XYZ file of C-alpha atoms in Angstrom:
499
model
C -23.964 44.648 33.353
C -20.726 45.865 31.836
C -20.989 48.882 29.529
C -18.637 51.745 28.709
C -20.745 53.824 31.103
C -20.133 53.546 34.801
C -23.152 52.703 36.976
C -24.823 55.189 39.264
C -23.764 55.342 42.902
C -25.295 52.265 44.470
C -26.497 51.497 47.939
C -25.625 47.974 48.973
C -28.842 46.611 50.491
C -32.332 46.799 51.774
C -33.440 45.002 54.936
C -36.904 43.967 56.032
C -38.176 42.073 59.044
C -41.610 41.046 60.279
C -43.000 39.448 63.437
C -46.645 38.597 62.837
C -48.259 35.352 64.061
C -51.106 34.312 61.794
C -49.818 36.256 58.787
C -48.059 34.933 55.678
C -44.797 36.530 56.702
C -42.856 35.206 53.695
C -45.191 37.034 51.307
C -45.136 40.201 53.396
C -41.349 40.067 53.256
C -41.369 39.398 49.507
C -43.407 42.541 48.867
C -41.346 44.508 51.359
C -38.178 43.541 49.492
C -39.903 44.348 46.198
C -40.367 47.893 47.504
C -36.682 47.999 48.447
C -35.370 46.487 45.202
C -33.739 49.794 44.206
C -31.310 49.388 47.101
C -29.781 46.196 45.746
C -30.248 44.009 42.683
C -27.476 41.407 43.006
C -29.089 38.912 45.369
C -32.146 38.407 47.538
C -33.090 36.161 50.436
C -35.736 35.460 53.056
C -35.577 33.463 56.273
C -38.679 32.340 58.166
C -38.837 30.955 61.703
C -41.744 29.088 63.266
C -40.591 28.808 66.872
C -38.751 25.535 66.233
C -36.472 26.102 63.248
C -35.268 28.733 60.791
C -35.623 28.092 57.070
C -33.556 30.222 54.674
C -33.857 30.658 50.926
C -31.562 32.998 49.002
C -30.076 33.281 45.540
C -28.467 35.656 43.076
C -30.884 37.836 41.141
C -33.838 40.148 41.629
C -36.495 39.478 44.244
C -38.927 38.440 41.503
C -36.325 36.088 39.994
C -35.351 34.411 43.249
C -38.842 33.759 44.635
C -41.980 32.229 43.224
C -45.246 31.022 44.726
C -43.883 27.544 45.455
C -40.879 28.842 47.375
C -42.861 31.430 49.339
C -45.521 28.874 50.275
C -42.850 26.588 51.707
C -41.537 29.336 54.010
C -43.948 29.064 56.927
C -43.689 30.707 60.308
C -44.277 33.935 62.194
C -40.843 35.631 62.054
C -39.131 36.628 58.826
C -35.929 38.420 57.819
C -35.490 39.657 54.253
C -32.572 41.148 52.355
C -31.785 42.460 48.869
C -28.115 43.017 48.170
C -25.735 45.196 46.300
C -22.210 44.376 47.410
C -19.862 46.857 49.069
C -17.907 44.204 50.965
C -17.367 40.843 49.266
C -17.984 39.607 45.749
C -21.317 38.771 44.138
C -21.528 35.091 45.079
C -24.247 32.843 46.459
C -22.275 32.453 49.692
C -22.357 36.232 50.190
C -26.105 36.534 49.611
C -28.154 37.281 52.729
C -29.718 36.607 55.163
C -26.660 34.805 56.435
C -27.353 31.807 58.687
C -25.486 30.406 61.678
C -26.094 27.865 64.425
C -24.874 28.210 67.979
C -23.114 25.480 69.937
C -26.432 24.506 71.524
C -28.099 24.124 68.121
C -30.226 27.286 68.019
C -30.265 29.291 64.801
C -29.451 32.849 63.774
C -30.452 34.598 60.540
C -29.062 38.072 59.842
C -29.408 40.789 57.205
C -27.190 43.875 57.145
C -27.459 47.255 55.428
C -24.332 49.402 55.658
C -20.597 48.926 55.780
C -18.224 48.443 58.706
C -14.863 50.178 59.028
C -13.271 48.025 61.742
C -13.696 44.701 59.949
C -10.033 43.728 60.363
C -10.300 44.292 64.112
C -13.454 42.158 64.305
C -11.727 39.461 62.301
C -8.916 39.314 64.837
C -11.497 39.054 67.616
C -13.147 36.150 65.792
C -9.803 34.397 65.443
C -9.038 34.909 69.122
C -12.418 33.451 70.083
C -11.931 30.487 67.759
C -15.064 30.965 65.674
C -13.459 30.767 62.244
C -14.845 28.278 59.736
C -14.320 28.238 55.996
C -17.815 28.647 54.556
C -16.942 30.646 51.443
C -18.515 33.933 52.590
C -16.397 37.099 52.566
C -18.637 39.807 54.003
C -18.583 41.913 57.123
C -22.192 40.767 57.639
C -21.088 37.124 57.808
C -18.431 38.127 60.312
C -21.065 39.719 62.555
C -23.276 36.640 62.350
C -20.393 34.395 63.353
C -19.494 36.528 66.366
C -23.121 36.746 67.489
C -23.671 33.005 67.156
C -20.478 32.272 69.093
C -21.654 34.119 72.198
C -25.428 33.593 71.920
C -25.184 30.004 73.213
C -23.966 31.216 76.607
C -25.770 34.525 76.978
C -28.756 34.381 74.640
C -28.971 36.296 71.384
C -30.287 39.538 72.857
C -27.487 39.839 75.401
C -24.915 38.693 72.842
C -26.040 41.566 70.600
C -25.860 44.088 73.431
C -22.309 42.915 74.145
C -21.126 42.929 70.518
C -22.808 46.001 69.042
C -20.749 48.575 71.007
C -17.592 47.081 69.454
C -18.817 47.581 65.864
C -17.741 50.748 64.034
C -19.226 51.918 60.789
C -22.688 52.045 59.297
C -25.076 49.227 60.092
C -28.767 48.538 60.161
C -29.212 44.945 61.269
C -32.364 42.836 61.119
C -31.919 39.358 62.599
C -33.824 36.601 64.323
C -33.626 33.344 66.177
C -36.447 30.796 66.060
C -38.990 33.028 67.796
C -37.801 36.634 68.166
C -37.152 39.447 65.676
C -34.332 41.912 66.378
C -33.327 45.197 64.770
C -30.355 47.447 65.505
C -29.050 50.724 64.099
C -25.546 52.113 64.501
C -25.041 55.045 66.913
C -24.721 57.502 64.013
C -27.847 56.304 62.198
C -26.059 56.612 58.864
C -28.557 54.381 57.028
C -32.334 54.629 57.535
C -34.344 52.043 59.473
C -37.992 52.368 60.468
C -40.516 50.550 62.646
C -44.088 49.862 61.513
C -47.200 48.308 63.023
C -49.453 45.648 61.548
C -52.823 44.701 63.032
C -51.243 41.446 64.234
C -47.569 42.277 64.436
C -44.598 44.512 63.723
C -42.405 45.373 60.753
C -38.929 46.896 60.426
C -37.639 48.129 57.078
C -34.999 50.271 55.437
C -37.576 52.754 54.128
C -41.116 53.853 54.902
C -42.144 52.931 51.326
C -41.734 49.262 52.291
C -44.143 49.765 55.198
C -46.688 51.252 52.819
C -46.621 48.328 50.401
C -47.424 45.775 53.155
C -50.060 47.926 54.835
C -48.057 48.707 57.964
C -48.501 52.039 59.703
C -45.357 54.036 60.431
C -44.550 54.130 64.149
C -41.113 55.743 64.310
C -37.524 55.464 63.194
C -35.312 52.974 64.975
C -33.092 55.285 66.987
C -29.323 55.428 66.484
C -27.700 53.154 69.068
C -30.944 51.230 69.702
C -31.634 47.492 69.739
C -35.240 46.353 69.346
C -36.516 42.902 70.264
C -40.011 41.760 69.249
C -41.633 38.537 70.475
C -44.819 37.280 72.117
C -44.052 39.546 75.083
C -44.255 42.636 72.882
C -41.610 45.140 71.833
C -38.523 45.836 73.961
C -36.029 48.632 73.395
C -32.451 48.701 74.690
C -29.613 51.174 74.221
C -26.156 49.870 73.395
C -24.613 53.296 72.647
C -25.367 56.980 73.022
C -26.822 58.414 69.797
C -24.741 60.770 67.685
C -26.873 61.157 64.536
C -25.102 61.511 61.190
C -27.676 60.442 58.609
C -26.486 60.097 55.021
C -27.445 63.220 53.052
C -27.063 61.259 49.799
C -30.227 59.357 50.697
C -32.059 62.602 49.906
C -30.167 63.036 46.627
C -30.440 59.589 45.075
C -30.541 56.467 47.221
C -34.006 56.505 48.798
C -37.265 56.145 46.917
C -39.004 59.501 46.362
C -42.088 58.199 48.194
C -40.043 57.534 51.337
C -39.905 59.807 54.364
C -36.622 60.297 56.250
C -36.527 62.093 59.611
C -39.977 63.487 58.937
C -39.029 64.929 55.537
C -40.482 63.675 52.250
C -37.657 62.654 49.926
C -39.646 63.843 46.894
C -40.261 67.243 48.488
C -36.564 67.516 49.314
C -35.560 66.786 45.721
C -38.005 69.321 44.297
C -36.654 71.891 46.778
C -33.077 71.026 45.755
C -34.086 71.838 42.169
C -35.529 75.186 43.193
C -32.358 76.087 45.053
C -30.276 74.886 42.112
C -32.157 77.266 39.802
C -31.513 80.159 42.178
C -27.837 79.326 42.619
C -27.081 78.238 39.030
C -29.437 80.004 36.610
C -29.339 79.442 32.861
C -30.877 81.008 29.769
C -32.661 78.150 28.066
C -35.847 77.019 26.350
C -36.542 73.743 28.159
C -35.689 71.931 31.407
C -35.422 68.149 31.031
C -34.503 65.563 33.675
C -32.217 62.564 33.443
C -34.883 60.055 34.506
C -35.790 58.936 37.019
C -33.529 60.306 39.743
C -33.245 63.767 38.189
C -36.980 64.251 37.688
C -38.049 65.893 40.988
C -35.105 68.320 40.910
C -35.867 69.187 37.282
C -39.466 69.967 38.270
C -38.180 72.269 41.010
C -35.695 73.911 38.644
C -38.459 74.622 36.128
C -40.740 76.020 38.825
C -38.122 78.407 40.186
C -36.663 79.458 36.839
C -39.874 79.837 34.854
C -38.376 77.731 32.056
C -40.852 75.126 30.753
C -40.400 71.543 31.925
C -40.379 68.739 29.369
C -39.525 65.074 28.881
C -36.618 64.812 26.491
C -35.262 61.396 27.447
C -36.943 58.006 27.699
C -35.437 55.514 30.131
C -35.344 51.755 29.698
C -36.088 50.833 33.290
C -34.834 47.269 32.952
C -31.288 47.911 31.771
C -28.876 47.025 34.547
C -31.380 44.557 35.980
C -30.143 41.540 34.026
C -27.146 39.242 34.057
C -27.179 38.899 30.263
C -24.075 40.587 28.872
C -24.656 42.750 25.780
C -22.864 41.940 22.546
C -20.025 44.211 21.481
C -22.288 45.854 18.902
C -24.913 46.637 21.537
C -22.291 47.656 24.097
C -20.960 50.303 21.729
C -24.331 52.025 21.809
C -23.433 53.065 25.342
C -25.978 55.359 26.934
C -28.712 54.394 24.459
C -29.025 51.130 26.365
C -30.374 53.255 29.224
C -31.679 56.463 27.673
C -33.023 57.392 24.269
C -33.742 60.964 23.141
C -37.065 62.370 21.982
C -35.640 64.181 18.987
C -38.753 66.220 18.227
C -38.589 67.675 21.739
C -34.835 68.302 21.743
C -34.188 69.596 18.202
C -33.375 73.309 18.077
C -33.679 73.787 21.843
C -31.411 75.270 24.480
C -31.617 72.640 27.195
C -31.125 72.599 30.943
C -30.407 68.947 31.776
C -30.855 68.083 35.469
C -29.159 65.008 36.947
C -28.705 63.867 40.544
C -24.888 63.625 40.630
C -21.680 63.301 38.648
C -19.281 60.577 39.788
C -16.848 59.671 37.013
C -18.463 61.794 34.313
C -18.758 59.051 31.695
C -22.556 59.040 31.640
C -22.861 62.825 31.374
C -20.222 62.967 28.622
C -22.135 60.447 26.525
C -25.442 62.134 27.331
C -24.284 65.579 26.204
C -22.918 64.106 22.976
C -26.195 62.284 22.310
C -28.275 65.425 22.914
C -26.130 67.441 20.530
C -26.432 64.712 17.897
C -30.202 64.909 18.398
C -30.211 68.620 17.532
C -29.846 70.433 20.862
C -28.469 73.944 20.299
C -27.054 74.313 23.813
C -26.711 71.888 26.724
C -26.551 73.350 30.226
C -25.975 70.620 32.818
C -27.258 71.193 36.356
C -26.500 68.758 39.174
C -28.728 68.312 42.243
C -25.785 67.644 44.565
C -22.361 69.181 45.171
C -19.263 67.726 43.458
C -18.532 64.189 44.712
C -14.863 64.401 45.692
C -14.533 61.680 48.325
C -15.438 57.958 48.390
C -17.998 56.586 50.829
C -16.950 53.942 53.358
C -20.381 53.676 54.974
C -22.369 51.753 52.384
C -22.354 53.452 48.971
C -20.264 51.891 46.235
C -18.685 55.059 44.857
C -15.515 55.051 42.796
C -12.120 55.410 44.434
C -10.995 58.976 44.986
C -8.653 58.814 41.992
C -11.614 57.918 39.744
C -13.903 60.718 40.948
C -13.868 63.365 38.231
C -14.449 66.264 40.644
C -11.472 65.208 42.751
C -9.003 66.169 40.021
C -10.884 68.936 38.198
C -12.638 72.155 39.147
C -16.173 72.828 37.885
C -14.970 74.320 34.610
C -12.627 71.368 34.079
C -15.521 68.971 34.576
C -17.641 71.052 32.191
C -15.009 70.809 29.483
C -14.586 67.083 30.137
C -18.284 66.310 29.640
C -18.682 68.784 26.773
C -21.454 70.929 28.279
C -21.935 74.638 27.511
C -22.274 75.346 31.231
C -22.226 73.241 34.389
C -23.618 74.084 37.795
C -23.914 72.180 41.074
C -26.176 72.935 44.000
C -24.193 74.072 47.017
C -23.775 71.848 50.046
C -25.593 74.495 52.074
C -28.495 74.411 49.595
C -28.671 70.615 49.695
C -28.667 70.479 53.483
C -31.304 73.210 53.691
C -33.538 71.223 51.321
C -33.262 68.170 53.588
C -34.602 70.273 56.497
C -32.134 68.487 58.789
C -29.555 70.243 60.976
C -26.126 70.052 59.372
C -24.777 68.597 62.616
C -27.047 65.537 62.160
C -25.949 64.706 58.607
C -22.991 62.913 57.038
C -21.781 64.709 53.894
C -18.335 63.084 53.718
C -18.605 62.317 49.993
C -18.847 66.058 49.378
C -16.594 67.574 52.035
C -14.303 64.737 53.183
C -15.429 65.064 56.813
C -15.871 61.437 57.891
C -17.864 61.250 61.159
C -16.737 57.672 61.910
C -12.929 57.376 62.014
C -11.435 55.224 59.271
C -8.585 52.706 59.540
C -5.621 52.597 57.204
C -6.477 52.262 53.515
C -5.058 48.748 53.569
C -8.005 47.537 55.644
C -10.772 49.396 53.812
C -12.063 48.111 50.522
C -14.747 46.026 48.885
C -12.653 42.860 48.789
C -10.686 43.284 52.010
C -11.965 40.079 53.600
C -11.230 38.116 50.454
C -7.699 39.419 50.689
C -7.526 38.149 54.243
C -8.771 34.743 53.023
C -11.149 34.033 55.807
C -14.463 32.435 56.703
C -16.456 33.039 59.865
C -19.170 31.323 61.824
C -20.691 27.972 62.597
C -20.520 24.964 60.375
C -24.218 24.231 59.952
C -25.869 24.701 56.557
C -29.139 26.686 56.358
C -32.272 24.630 55.933
C -33.742 25.171 52.449
C -37.369 24.671 51.420
C -38.442 21.198 50.425
C -37.393 20.403 46.889
C -34.481 22.812 46.799
C -30.958 21.847 47.725
C -28.012 24.192 48.019
C -26.738 23.262 44.562
C -30.172 23.774 43.029
C -30.401 27.191 44.663
C -27.049 28.112 43.190
C -28.174 27.199 39.697
C -31.634 28.714 39.621
C -31.930 31.635 37.149
């Protein structure tokens, strides 16, 4: 929703897949996506295959808005692919919702969900043109482009071999979950930028963006999908193939903000990492204060750690409205002018007369922190010391986080004291990159920290071919001409219009 405050950094999707004969795979996928809702709130979709056909249902909105009991009951089969979307390539339209669906020349189907962002999209587009697989279907995503290329070659070589041929040519961040009528596939880029895990059910297998999604469906964690690995799961069991040598560069910002705190990444609890970041932040950026309060919810674990290490009492000074930003209803001008109070409201009795340490996960443009500091002062805070559980964000992400452009990043043009003055805080302190990486318990060589240090592990093309709407600028459409099959009672137009 549009407000004077800029949104938090946002990950563009969550993916979920299940192969489980005899289970209600549509409902497993629904709850898996529910657990991944934080990764994308613009659109949601599920495809289910029964060995004969693939049925797809998707729409704009939250998982709970898109699906109900009637829809889920109509999605019957043993293979499912689920997706919840926040866009980093392509606009928020029904056509760009996922899973995306294609048919091959021999009539078999393909359903695909993608988490990440590609950097050689223009090159792949030229390949699609050369192979004659363009078709104007209204979609403008790199994910749709991948589906079209896969479907074009799957008719001759089969989907598994088509994937092994195509995946080495893809550059960027990608976790793919896709299926044909009978087999579930999952693939992770050679750098493993975005997380993807494998879980076991009593009668099947699950793949998901985060371990928290395994927990909610009762799947036991088996392992992470390895960077450069393609998994195939069918009645013959699980097969693993390598399409590239691994060169791990996991996103360190997953530990800061993107992942759920109850998720585990590379064997490290995200919650434990965030508490440890707070402890290190207190050691590196101490403050004389009466109370440590978090900016909920993402700042809470770090604030707990800061209080533990500093000896300053921890308290709740802000109440969050968890549902703001989860609606398509635009606020009136009067409401819009309230700004941050749409999201956060102060507990004045807690704040009044106090010297506060306010812990947040990151500063991107600075608008939210500026309004927050002003609100705390108006509520009676004597001093406001802002502490940030990540280093200054100076560089945009091209691998799947919708950050601002570099010109809009406040830390790109100002030093720490300049940012402090801009947001109106008494003091400002960031955790160091070394402290953040240490808290993740991952070797620095296995992490991507490009948004902090500008060191991009996957080479980028010219700026002209990188951007959220680059495919719309190229005015293209990719893939087969067949329309996905929708559940009985729902046509494409009805799906478009559902709330």
